[in-house]
XYZ file of C-alpha atoms in Angstrom:
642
model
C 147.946 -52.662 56.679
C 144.314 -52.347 57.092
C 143.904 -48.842 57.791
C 140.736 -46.376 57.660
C 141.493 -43.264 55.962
C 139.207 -39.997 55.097
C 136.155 -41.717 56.961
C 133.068 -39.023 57.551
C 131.425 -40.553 60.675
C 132.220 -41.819 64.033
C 132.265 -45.304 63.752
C 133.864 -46.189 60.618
C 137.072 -44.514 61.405
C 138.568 -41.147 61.426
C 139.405 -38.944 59.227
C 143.184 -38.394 58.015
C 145.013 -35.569 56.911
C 148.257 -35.323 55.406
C 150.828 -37.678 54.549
C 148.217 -40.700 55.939
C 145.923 -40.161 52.827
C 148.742 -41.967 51.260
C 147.571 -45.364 52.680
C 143.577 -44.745 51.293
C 142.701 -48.109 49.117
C 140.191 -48.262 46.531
C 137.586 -51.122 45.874
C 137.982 -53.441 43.251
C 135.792 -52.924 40.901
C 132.704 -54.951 40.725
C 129.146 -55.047 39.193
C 128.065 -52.597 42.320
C 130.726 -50.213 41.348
C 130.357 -49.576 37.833
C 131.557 -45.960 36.874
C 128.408 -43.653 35.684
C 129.320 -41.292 32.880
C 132.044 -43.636 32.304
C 132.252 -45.663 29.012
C 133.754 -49.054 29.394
C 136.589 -50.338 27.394
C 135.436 -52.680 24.519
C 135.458 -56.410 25.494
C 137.068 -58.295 22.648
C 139.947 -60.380 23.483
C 140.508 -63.408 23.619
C 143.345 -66.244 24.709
C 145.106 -65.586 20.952
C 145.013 -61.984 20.720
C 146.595 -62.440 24.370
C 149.131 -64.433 23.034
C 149.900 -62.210 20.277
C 150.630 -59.110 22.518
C 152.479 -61.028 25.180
C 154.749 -62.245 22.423
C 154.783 -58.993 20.468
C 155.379 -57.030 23.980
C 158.483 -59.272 24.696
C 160.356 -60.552 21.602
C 162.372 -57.597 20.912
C 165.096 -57.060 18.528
C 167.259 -57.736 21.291
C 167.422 -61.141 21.179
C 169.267 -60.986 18.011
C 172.362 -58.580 19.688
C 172.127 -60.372 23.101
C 173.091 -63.766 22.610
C 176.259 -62.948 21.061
C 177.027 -60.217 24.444
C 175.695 -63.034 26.933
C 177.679 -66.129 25.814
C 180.911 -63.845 25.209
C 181.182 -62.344 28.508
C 179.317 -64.953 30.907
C 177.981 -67.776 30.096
C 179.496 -69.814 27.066
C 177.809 -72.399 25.687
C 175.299 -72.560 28.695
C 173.737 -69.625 27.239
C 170.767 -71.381 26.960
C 170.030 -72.460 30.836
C 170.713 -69.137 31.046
C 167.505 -68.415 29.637
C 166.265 -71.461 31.379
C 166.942 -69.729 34.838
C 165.894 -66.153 33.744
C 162.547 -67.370 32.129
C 161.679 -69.579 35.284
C 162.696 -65.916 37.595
C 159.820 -64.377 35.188
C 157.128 -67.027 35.701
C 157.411 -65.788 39.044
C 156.223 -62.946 38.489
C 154.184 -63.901 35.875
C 151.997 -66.364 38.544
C 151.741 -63.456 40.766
C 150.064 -61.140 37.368
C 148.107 -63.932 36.450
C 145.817 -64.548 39.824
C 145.433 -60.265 40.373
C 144.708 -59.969 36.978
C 141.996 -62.453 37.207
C 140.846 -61.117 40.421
C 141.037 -57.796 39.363
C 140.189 -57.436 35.595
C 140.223 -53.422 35.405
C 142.738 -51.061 33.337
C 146.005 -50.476 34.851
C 147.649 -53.190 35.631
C 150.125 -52.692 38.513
C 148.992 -49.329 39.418
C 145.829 -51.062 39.623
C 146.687 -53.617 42.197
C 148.688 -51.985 44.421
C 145.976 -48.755 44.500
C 143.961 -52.181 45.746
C 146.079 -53.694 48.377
C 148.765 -51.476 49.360
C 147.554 -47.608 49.155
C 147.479 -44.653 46.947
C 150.882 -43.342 47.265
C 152.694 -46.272 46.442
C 150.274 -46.843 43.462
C 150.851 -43.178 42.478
C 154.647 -43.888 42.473
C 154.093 -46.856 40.500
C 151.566 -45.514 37.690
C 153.805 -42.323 37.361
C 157.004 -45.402 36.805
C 154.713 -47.008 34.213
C 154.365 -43.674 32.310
C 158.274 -43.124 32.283
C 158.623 -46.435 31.268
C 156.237 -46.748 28.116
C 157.012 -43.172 26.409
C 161.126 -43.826 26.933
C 160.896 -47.817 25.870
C 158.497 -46.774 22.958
C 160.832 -43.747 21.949
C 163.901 -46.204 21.881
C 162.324 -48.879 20.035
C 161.375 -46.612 17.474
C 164.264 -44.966 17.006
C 166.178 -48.540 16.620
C 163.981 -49.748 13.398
C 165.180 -47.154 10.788
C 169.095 -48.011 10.818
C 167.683 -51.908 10.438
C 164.996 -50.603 7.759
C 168.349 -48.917 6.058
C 170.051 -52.299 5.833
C 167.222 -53.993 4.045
C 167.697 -51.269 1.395
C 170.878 -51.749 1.178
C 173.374 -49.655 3.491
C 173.092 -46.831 5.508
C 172.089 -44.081 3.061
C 169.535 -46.415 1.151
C 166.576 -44.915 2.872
C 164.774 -42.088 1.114
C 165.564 -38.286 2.687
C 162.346 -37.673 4.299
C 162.823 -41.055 6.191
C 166.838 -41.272 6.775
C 168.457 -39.525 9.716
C 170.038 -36.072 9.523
C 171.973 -34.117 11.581
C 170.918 -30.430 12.369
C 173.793 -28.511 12.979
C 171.996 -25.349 15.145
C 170.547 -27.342 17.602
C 173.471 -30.590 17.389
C 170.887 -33.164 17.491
C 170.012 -36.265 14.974
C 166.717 -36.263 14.105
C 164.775 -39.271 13.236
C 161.836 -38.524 10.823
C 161.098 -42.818 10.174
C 161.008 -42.981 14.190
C 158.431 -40.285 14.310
C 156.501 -41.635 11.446
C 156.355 -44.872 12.681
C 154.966 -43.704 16.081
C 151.967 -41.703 14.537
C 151.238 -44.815 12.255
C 151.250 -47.236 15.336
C 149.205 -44.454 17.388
C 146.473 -44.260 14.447
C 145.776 -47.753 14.844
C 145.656 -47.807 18.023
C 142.838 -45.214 18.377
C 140.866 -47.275 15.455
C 140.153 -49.973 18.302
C 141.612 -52.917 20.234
C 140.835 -55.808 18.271
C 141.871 -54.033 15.152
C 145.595 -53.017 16.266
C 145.832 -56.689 17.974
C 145.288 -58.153 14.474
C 147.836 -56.432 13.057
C 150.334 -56.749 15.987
C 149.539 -60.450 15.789
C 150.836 -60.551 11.927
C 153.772 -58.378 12.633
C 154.705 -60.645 15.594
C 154.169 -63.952 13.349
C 156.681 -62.830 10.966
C 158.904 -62.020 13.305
C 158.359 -65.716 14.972
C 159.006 -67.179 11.691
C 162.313 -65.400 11.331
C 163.555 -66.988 14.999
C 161.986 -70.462 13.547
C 164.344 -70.223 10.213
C 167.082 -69.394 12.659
C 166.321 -72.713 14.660
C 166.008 -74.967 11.506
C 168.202 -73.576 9.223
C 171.112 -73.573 12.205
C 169.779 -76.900 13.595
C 170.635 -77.979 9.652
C 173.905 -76.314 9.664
C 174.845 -77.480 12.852
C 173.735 -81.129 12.252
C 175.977 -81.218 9.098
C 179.456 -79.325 10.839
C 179.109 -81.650 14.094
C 178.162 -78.335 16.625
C 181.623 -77.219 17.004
C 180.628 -74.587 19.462
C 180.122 -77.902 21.751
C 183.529 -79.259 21.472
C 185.665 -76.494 23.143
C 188.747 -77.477 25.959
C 186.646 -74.928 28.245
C 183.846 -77.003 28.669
C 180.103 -76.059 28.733
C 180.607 -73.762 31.940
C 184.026 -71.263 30.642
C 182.887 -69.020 33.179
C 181.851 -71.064 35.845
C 178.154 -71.148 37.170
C 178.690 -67.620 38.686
C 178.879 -66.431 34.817
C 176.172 -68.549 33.899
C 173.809 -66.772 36.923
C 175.236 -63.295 36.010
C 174.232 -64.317 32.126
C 170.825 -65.537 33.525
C 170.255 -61.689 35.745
C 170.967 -59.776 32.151
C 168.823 -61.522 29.814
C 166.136 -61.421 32.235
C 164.999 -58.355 30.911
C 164.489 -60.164 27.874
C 161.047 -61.436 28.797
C 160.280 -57.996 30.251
C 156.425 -57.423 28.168
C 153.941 -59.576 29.237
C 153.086 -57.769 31.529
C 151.659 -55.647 28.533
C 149.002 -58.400 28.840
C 147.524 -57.423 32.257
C 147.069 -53.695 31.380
C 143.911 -55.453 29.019
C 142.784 -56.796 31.891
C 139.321 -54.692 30.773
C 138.868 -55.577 27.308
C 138.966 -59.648 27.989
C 136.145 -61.270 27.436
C 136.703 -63.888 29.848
C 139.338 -62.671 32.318
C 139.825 -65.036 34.724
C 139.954 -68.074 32.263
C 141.863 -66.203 29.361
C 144.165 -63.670 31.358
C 146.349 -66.518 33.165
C 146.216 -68.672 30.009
C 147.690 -65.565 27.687
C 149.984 -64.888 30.163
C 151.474 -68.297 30.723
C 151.407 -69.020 26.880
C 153.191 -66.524 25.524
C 155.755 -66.317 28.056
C 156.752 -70.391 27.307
C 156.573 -69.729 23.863
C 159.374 -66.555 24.262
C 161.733 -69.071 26.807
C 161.211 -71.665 24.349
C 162.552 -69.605 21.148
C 164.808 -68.059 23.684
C 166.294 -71.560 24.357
C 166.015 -72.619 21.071
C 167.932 -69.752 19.237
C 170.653 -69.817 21.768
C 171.610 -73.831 21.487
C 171.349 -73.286 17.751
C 173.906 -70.387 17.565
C 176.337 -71.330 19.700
C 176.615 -74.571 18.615
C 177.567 -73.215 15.171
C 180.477 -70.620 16.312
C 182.302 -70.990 19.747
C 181.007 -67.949 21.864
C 184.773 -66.735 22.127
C 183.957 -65.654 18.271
C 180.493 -64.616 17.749
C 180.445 -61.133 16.495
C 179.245 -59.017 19.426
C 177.018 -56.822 17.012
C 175.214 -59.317 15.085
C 175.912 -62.793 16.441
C 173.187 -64.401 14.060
C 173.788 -63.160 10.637
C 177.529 -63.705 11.373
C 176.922 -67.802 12.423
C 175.236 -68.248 9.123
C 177.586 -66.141 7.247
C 180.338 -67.765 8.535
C 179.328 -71.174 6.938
C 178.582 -69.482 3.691
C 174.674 -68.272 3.895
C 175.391 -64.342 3.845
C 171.689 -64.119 2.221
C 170.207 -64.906 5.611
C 171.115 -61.953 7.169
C 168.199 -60.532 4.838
C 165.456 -62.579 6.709
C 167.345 -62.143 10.329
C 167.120 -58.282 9.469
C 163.363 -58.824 8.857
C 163.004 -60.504 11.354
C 164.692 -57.560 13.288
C 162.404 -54.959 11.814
C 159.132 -56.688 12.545
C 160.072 -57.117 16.079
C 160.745 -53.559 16.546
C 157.482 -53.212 15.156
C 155.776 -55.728 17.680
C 157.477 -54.419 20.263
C 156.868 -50.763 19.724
C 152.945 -51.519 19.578
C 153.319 -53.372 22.675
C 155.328 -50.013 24.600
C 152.307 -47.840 22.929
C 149.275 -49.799 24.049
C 149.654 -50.321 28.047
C 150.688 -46.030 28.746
C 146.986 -44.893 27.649
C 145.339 -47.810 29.757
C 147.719 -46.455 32.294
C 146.518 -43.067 32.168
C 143.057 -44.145 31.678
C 142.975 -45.655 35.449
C 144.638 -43.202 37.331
C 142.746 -40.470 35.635
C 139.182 -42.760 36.856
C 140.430 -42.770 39.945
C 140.700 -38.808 40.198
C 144.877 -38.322 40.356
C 145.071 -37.220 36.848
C 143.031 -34.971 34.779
C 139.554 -36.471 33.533
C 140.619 -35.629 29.967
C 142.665 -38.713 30.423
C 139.719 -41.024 31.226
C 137.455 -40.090 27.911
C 136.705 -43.363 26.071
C 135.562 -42.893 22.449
C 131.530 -44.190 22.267
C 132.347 -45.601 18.748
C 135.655 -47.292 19.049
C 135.882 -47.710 22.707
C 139.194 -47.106 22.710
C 140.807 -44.191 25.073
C 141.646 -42.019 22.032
C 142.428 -38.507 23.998
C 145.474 -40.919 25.806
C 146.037 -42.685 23.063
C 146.699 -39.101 21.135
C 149.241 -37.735 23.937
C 150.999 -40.752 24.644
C 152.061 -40.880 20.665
C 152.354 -37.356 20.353
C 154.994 -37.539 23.544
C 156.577 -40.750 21.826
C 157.156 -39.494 18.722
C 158.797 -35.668 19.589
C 161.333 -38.154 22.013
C 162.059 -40.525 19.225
C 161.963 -37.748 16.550
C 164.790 -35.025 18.338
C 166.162 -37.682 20.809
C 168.737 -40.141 21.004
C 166.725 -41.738 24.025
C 169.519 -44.813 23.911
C 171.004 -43.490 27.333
C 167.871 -43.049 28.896
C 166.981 -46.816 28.495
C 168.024 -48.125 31.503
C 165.944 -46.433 32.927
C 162.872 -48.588 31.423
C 163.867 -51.639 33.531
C 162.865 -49.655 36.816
C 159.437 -48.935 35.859
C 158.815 -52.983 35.379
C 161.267 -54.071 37.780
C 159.191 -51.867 40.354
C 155.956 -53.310 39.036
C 156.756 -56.888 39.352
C 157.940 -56.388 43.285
C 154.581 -54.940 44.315
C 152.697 -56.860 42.143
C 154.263 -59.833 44.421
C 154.009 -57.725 47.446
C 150.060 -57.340 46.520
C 149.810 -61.138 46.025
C 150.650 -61.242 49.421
C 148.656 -58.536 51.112
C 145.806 -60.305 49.317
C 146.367 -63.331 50.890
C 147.287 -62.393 54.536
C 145.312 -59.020 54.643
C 143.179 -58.273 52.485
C 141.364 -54.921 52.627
C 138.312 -55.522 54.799
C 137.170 -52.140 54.460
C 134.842 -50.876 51.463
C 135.340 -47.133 50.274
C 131.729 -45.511 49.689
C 130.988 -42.050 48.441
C 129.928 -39.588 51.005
C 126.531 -39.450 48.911
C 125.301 -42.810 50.474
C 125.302 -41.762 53.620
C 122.343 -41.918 54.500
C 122.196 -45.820 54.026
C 125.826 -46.127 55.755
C 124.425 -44.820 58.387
C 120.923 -46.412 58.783
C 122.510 -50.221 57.925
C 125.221 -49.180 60.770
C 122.593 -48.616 63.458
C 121.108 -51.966 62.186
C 124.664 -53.490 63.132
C 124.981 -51.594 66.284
C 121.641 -52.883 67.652
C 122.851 -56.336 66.884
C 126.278 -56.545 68.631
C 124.288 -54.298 71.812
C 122.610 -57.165 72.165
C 118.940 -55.787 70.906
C 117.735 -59.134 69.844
C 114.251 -60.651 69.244
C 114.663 -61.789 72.974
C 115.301 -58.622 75.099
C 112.863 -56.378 72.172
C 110.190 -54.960 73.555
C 109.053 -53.886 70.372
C 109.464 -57.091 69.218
C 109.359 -60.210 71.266
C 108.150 -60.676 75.146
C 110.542 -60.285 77.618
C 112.245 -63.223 79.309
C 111.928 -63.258 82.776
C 115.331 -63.283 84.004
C 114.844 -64.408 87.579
C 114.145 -68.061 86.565
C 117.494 -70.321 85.430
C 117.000 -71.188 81.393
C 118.154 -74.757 82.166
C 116.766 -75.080 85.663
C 119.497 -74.713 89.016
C 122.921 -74.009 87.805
C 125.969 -75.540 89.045
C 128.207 -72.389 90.089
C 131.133 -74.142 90.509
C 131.021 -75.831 86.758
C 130.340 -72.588 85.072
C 133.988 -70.876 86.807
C 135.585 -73.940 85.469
C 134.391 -73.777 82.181
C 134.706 -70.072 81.971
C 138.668 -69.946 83.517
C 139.192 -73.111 80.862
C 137.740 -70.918 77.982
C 139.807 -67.499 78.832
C 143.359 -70.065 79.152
C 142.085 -71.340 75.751
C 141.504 -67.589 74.149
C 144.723 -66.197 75.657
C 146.617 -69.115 73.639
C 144.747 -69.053 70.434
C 145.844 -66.448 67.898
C 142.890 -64.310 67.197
C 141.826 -62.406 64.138
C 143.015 -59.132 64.529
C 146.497 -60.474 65.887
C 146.939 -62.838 62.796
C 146.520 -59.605 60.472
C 148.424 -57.593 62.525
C 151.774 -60.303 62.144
C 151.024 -60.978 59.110
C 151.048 -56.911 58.104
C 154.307 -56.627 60.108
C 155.914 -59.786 58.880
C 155.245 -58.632 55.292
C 156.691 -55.462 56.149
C 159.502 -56.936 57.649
C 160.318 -59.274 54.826
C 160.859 -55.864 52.466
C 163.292 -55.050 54.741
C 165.214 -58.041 54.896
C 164.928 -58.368 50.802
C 166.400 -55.225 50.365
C 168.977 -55.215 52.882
C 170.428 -58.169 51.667
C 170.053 -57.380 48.289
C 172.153 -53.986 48.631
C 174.610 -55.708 51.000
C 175.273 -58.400 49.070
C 175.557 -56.292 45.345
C 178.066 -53.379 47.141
C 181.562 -54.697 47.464
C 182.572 -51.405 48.905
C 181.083 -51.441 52.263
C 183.282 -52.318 54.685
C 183.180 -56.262 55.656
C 181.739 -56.445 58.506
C 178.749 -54.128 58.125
C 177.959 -55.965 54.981
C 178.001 -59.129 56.500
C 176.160 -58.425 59.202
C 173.257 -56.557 56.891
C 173.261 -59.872 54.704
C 172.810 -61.867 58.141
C 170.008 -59.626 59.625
C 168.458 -59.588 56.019
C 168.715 -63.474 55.829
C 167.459 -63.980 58.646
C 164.325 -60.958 58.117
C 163.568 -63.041 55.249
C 163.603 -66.567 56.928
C 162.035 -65.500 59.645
C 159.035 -64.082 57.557
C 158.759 -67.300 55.281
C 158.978 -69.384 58.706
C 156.008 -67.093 59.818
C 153.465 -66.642 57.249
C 154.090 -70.670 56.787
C 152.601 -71.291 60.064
C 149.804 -68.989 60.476
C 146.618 -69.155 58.333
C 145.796 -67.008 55.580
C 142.667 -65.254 55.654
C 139.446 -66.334 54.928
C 138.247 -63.444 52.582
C 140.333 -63.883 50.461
C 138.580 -66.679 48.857
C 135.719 -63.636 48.217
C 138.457 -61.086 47.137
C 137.181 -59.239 43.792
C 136.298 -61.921 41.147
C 136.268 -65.305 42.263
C 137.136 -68.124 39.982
C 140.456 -67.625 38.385
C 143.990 -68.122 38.895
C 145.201 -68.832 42.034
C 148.932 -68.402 42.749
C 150.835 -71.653 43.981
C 153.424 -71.849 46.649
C 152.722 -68.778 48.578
C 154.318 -67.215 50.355
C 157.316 -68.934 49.360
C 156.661 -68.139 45.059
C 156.140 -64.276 46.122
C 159.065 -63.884 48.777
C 161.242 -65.219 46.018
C 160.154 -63.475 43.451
C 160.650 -59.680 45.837
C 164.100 -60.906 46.137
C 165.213 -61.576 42.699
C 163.555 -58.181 41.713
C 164.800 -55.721 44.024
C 168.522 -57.441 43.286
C 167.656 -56.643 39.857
C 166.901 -53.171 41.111
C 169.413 -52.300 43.087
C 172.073 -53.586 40.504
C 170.878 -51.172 37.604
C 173.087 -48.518 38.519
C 173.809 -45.348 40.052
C 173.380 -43.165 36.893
C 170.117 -44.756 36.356
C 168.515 -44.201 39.726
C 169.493 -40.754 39.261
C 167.560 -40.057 36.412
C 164.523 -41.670 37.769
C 164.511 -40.270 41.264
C 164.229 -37.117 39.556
C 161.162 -38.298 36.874
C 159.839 -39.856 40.661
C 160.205 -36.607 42.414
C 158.311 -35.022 39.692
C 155.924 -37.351 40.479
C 155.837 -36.432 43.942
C 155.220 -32.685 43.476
C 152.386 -33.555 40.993
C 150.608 -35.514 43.293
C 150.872 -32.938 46.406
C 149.724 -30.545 44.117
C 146.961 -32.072 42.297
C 146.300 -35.882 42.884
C 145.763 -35.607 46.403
C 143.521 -33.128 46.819
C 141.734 -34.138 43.403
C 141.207 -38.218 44.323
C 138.021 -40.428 43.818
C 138.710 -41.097 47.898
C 138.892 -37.613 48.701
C 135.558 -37.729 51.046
C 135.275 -41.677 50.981
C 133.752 -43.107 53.903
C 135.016 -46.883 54.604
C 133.152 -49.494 55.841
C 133.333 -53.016 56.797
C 133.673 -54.934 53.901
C 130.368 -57.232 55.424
C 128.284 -54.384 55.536
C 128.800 -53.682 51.705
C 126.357 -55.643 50.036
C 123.610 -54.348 52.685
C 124.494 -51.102 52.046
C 124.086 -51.581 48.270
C 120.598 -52.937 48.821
C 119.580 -50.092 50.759
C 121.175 -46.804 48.753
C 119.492 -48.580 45.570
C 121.996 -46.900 43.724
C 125.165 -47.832 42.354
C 128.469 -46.059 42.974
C 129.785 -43.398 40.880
């Protein structure tokens, strides 16, 4: 934590070859910093356009398949604390977005932060996660609407030929012209500009609110008049016990996976550190509290033992005679396909944008439009990619392997909250082109701590004559006192650079633990006692590290970290620790088949950055400085950094 990379001169560190360029960290970006030959992303959102992708982002058509899965295999009629529990595991996470977000209000969200507090490889890893994530979740998304468009028309077939599904024998694939359609349309209004596509996400994701809100009232009605007979079962509220509730409560977690769509607009906010935590907290209460509200509604009107696993909520009303609203629920269905495929489509260019700024990609990546401000090049490729998937792909498989990309985010994004709040980066990255003031404001520094004062100037001051006491005779004896009392008082106090060295190691530590007794605990196959005793070491990892960064003090700068004045996390460290935990089990649990299909997108990954982001980064010939010495070094250069 806290180390000097690809420095030029003596003094600020050393320079770094190989693997250590990994650990580089970038400067958040400030009024100093602002990119020349750069356009900047248009500023026009506000808290309700927020709102409206947070919601869009996370409402999926899912909701209307998983509460019927949920309550029939774990959790009953407790469906909805459920959802309780897994929304509350997501405002954790949610917190942590909320005060980096605000502190850092700059495209690319995760990738962002961790580039920020953790290093370039692991925010390499994580952008190159991102991009795996948006093109497969947008591919699958849009290759679910046209079988629900088809039932709105009337069956299968309905659709016309250029829209329905057909099977090509040569190449044995099912190819989805609607899917591909729908991707170009979404990616054309995209590129027309951010306030424009927000608009219309906004409507799309009001209809599909209004859907969920008939659901609510029309089953609350329903339910009201048949006396919730999904309530009075001989199983109770708990058929499965609370260990089916929690296991309901781990799989619709990924339910509220899309706010985080939020913080990759970090940029385009007008007001960032007021609106980003406010957008982000709204519109993931308003998806728990539909969440919630659906699930006590539906299965209160059938007993979970007989919802239909396919489609729970047209079945409930259907079942008490109302087989026309299946036609709204399907609508519903559609538009939040719709929402939702806007929300996969709008975070990957953002993505791309940032990591291309910061060097590891190709600049064509970074080009903002002057007219719409919108990162149309980006925009362009990330549809194009999209829609080929979704047009020649069944990508249904492959959609596991969405939750790693987010599940990845979220633990460094916690991870980051507390770097920032133990060790901050107290180093500045500056172009090799200033150094000229680097080095004249570091001579200033050096006189200063060699003690070349206004008293002991010549060019300066008079000189002091030295063989007369200041304060008259001395007393000898009272100055060894005081100086033995003031070395027993510095060898107990906890200095600086020991605090941020724990604190680095404890947060290192606590990985360790998380994950240990995460995979421990979630493989039944290893043998007994090694399992036990890796949940016991990782308990205890874990406890100790709370126990630790409890009692020492955070650090002072971060009260100065990038922009001051927003959201600041509660309960840390205990809020992030928890929040690592309950990710990487989420992790760890997704499967074998999964992993292997991302380790080899992340390998990828690997090669391309060896190859090309490395040796092409912003902090190629950075030279870092003492984070004090910034502003001075501003003043004098004149300039501001490219």
């Amino acid at each position: 934590m806290g180390v000097l990379v690809d420095s030029q001169k003596e003094g600020f560190g050393s320079s770094w070859g190989g693997l250590k360029s990994l650990v580089r960290r970038k400067q958040v970006d400030s009024a100093h910093s602002k990119r020349s030959g750069h356009h900047q992303l248009a500023k026009e959102l506000t808290v309700p356009h927020l709102i409206a992708i947070g919601v869009g982002s996370t409402i999926g058509a899912g909701v209307y398949i998983l509460v019927g899965t949920v309550a029939r295999e774990h959790s009953g009629p407790a469906l909805a604390i459920s959802f309780l529990i897994a929304g509350i595991a997501a405002a954790l996470s949610a917190f942590c977005y909320a005060e980096l977000a605000s502190r850092c209000p700059s495209a690319g969200s995760a990738y962002h932060y961790s580039y920020i507090c953790v290093g370039e490889g692991v925010a390499w890893l994580i952008g190159w996660a991102l991009i795996l994530e948006y093109t497969i979740g947008g591919a699958a998304v849009a290759r679910g609407i046209s079988p629900n468009l088809a039932l709105l028309f009337g069956g299968e077939d309905s659709l016309p030929i250029f829209l329905s599904r057909q099977y090509i024998p040569g190449l044995d694939v099912v190819v989805d012209p609607c899917a591909a359609i729908l991707v170009f349309i979404v990616t054309g209004l995209l590129c027309v500009g951010i306030k424009e596509s927000t608009f219309a996400q906004g409507i799309v994701t009001t209809a599909n609110v209004c859907a969920m809100i008939f659901v609510i009232v029309a089953g609350g009605y329903l339910g009201y008049n048949t006396g919730w007979a999904g309530y009075k079962l001989p199983t109770g509220y708990f058929p499965f016990g609370v260990d089916g509730m929690l296991a309901g409560s781990a799989t619709v977690f990924f339910a509220y996976i899309g706010f985080d769509s939020v913080a990759s607009t970090a940029e385009e906010v007008k007001n960032p550190q007021r609106d980003l935590p406010l957008g982000i907290a709204t519109a993931l209460s308003i998806c728990c509290g539909l969440y919630m509200l659906v699930s006590i509604v539906i299965v209160g009107l059938v007993p979970y033992y007989a919802m239909d696993p396919d489609t729970p909520i047209s079945s409930a009303f259907a079942s008490h005679g109302m087989q026309w609203a299946a036609y709204i629920i399907t609508i519903g269905a559609v538009t939040a396909l719709c929402s939702t495929l806007m929300g996969s489509l709008l975070p990957q260019p953002r993505i791309l944008l940032a990591m291309a700024r910061d060097g590891l990609l190709p600049s064509f990546f970074s080009e903002v439009n002057k007219s719409s401000q919108v990162p149309i090049k980006s925009t362009l490729a990330t549809g194009l990619v999209a829609a080929t998937l979704s047009f020649f792909m069944d990508v249904s498989q492959l959609a596991g392997m969405v939750s790693v990309g987010t599940l990845l985010a979220f633990t460094m994004v916690a991870i980051s909250v507390l770097i920032l709040r133990y060790v901050p980066p107290d180093e500045v990255p500056f172009p090799s082109s200033l150094q000229e003031s680097i080095d004249s404001v570091t001579l200033r520094y050096s006189q200063r701590i060699s003690g070349k004062n206004p008293e002991t100037n010549p060019e300066t001051s008079t000189f002091v004559d030295s063989s007369q006491p200041l304060l008259g005779n001395k007393n000898v004896a009272v100055d060894c006192l005081i100086i033995e009392k003031q070395e027993a008082q510095a060898y107990w106090t906890l200095t600086e650079q020991n605090r941020r060295k724990i604190a680095g190691w404890t947060i290192m530590l606590l990985c360790v633990g998380a994950f240990g007794l995460t995979f421990a605990a979630s493989n039944v196959w290893i043998p007994s006692l090694i399992r036990l005793t890796c949940c016991g070491v990782g308990g205890l990892l874990l406890l100790s590290g709370l126990i630790v960064l409890t009692c020492i003090d955070q650090d002072d700068a971060r009260h100065n970290f990038g922009h001051t004045g927003g959201f600041i996390c509660p309960f840390v460290p205990l809020l992030p620790i928890v929040c690592i935990l309950i990710n990487v089990y989420l992790l760890i649990n997704l499967g074998a088949a999964t992993w292997a299909r991302v380790s080899v997108w992340l390998l990828i990954g690997v090669v391309v950055y060896m190859f090309y982001g490395r040796s092409h980064s912003s902090l190629l010939d950075a030279v870092y400085v003492p984070a004090a010495h910034a502003d001075e070094i501003y003043r004098s250069s004149g300039d501001s950094l490219a």
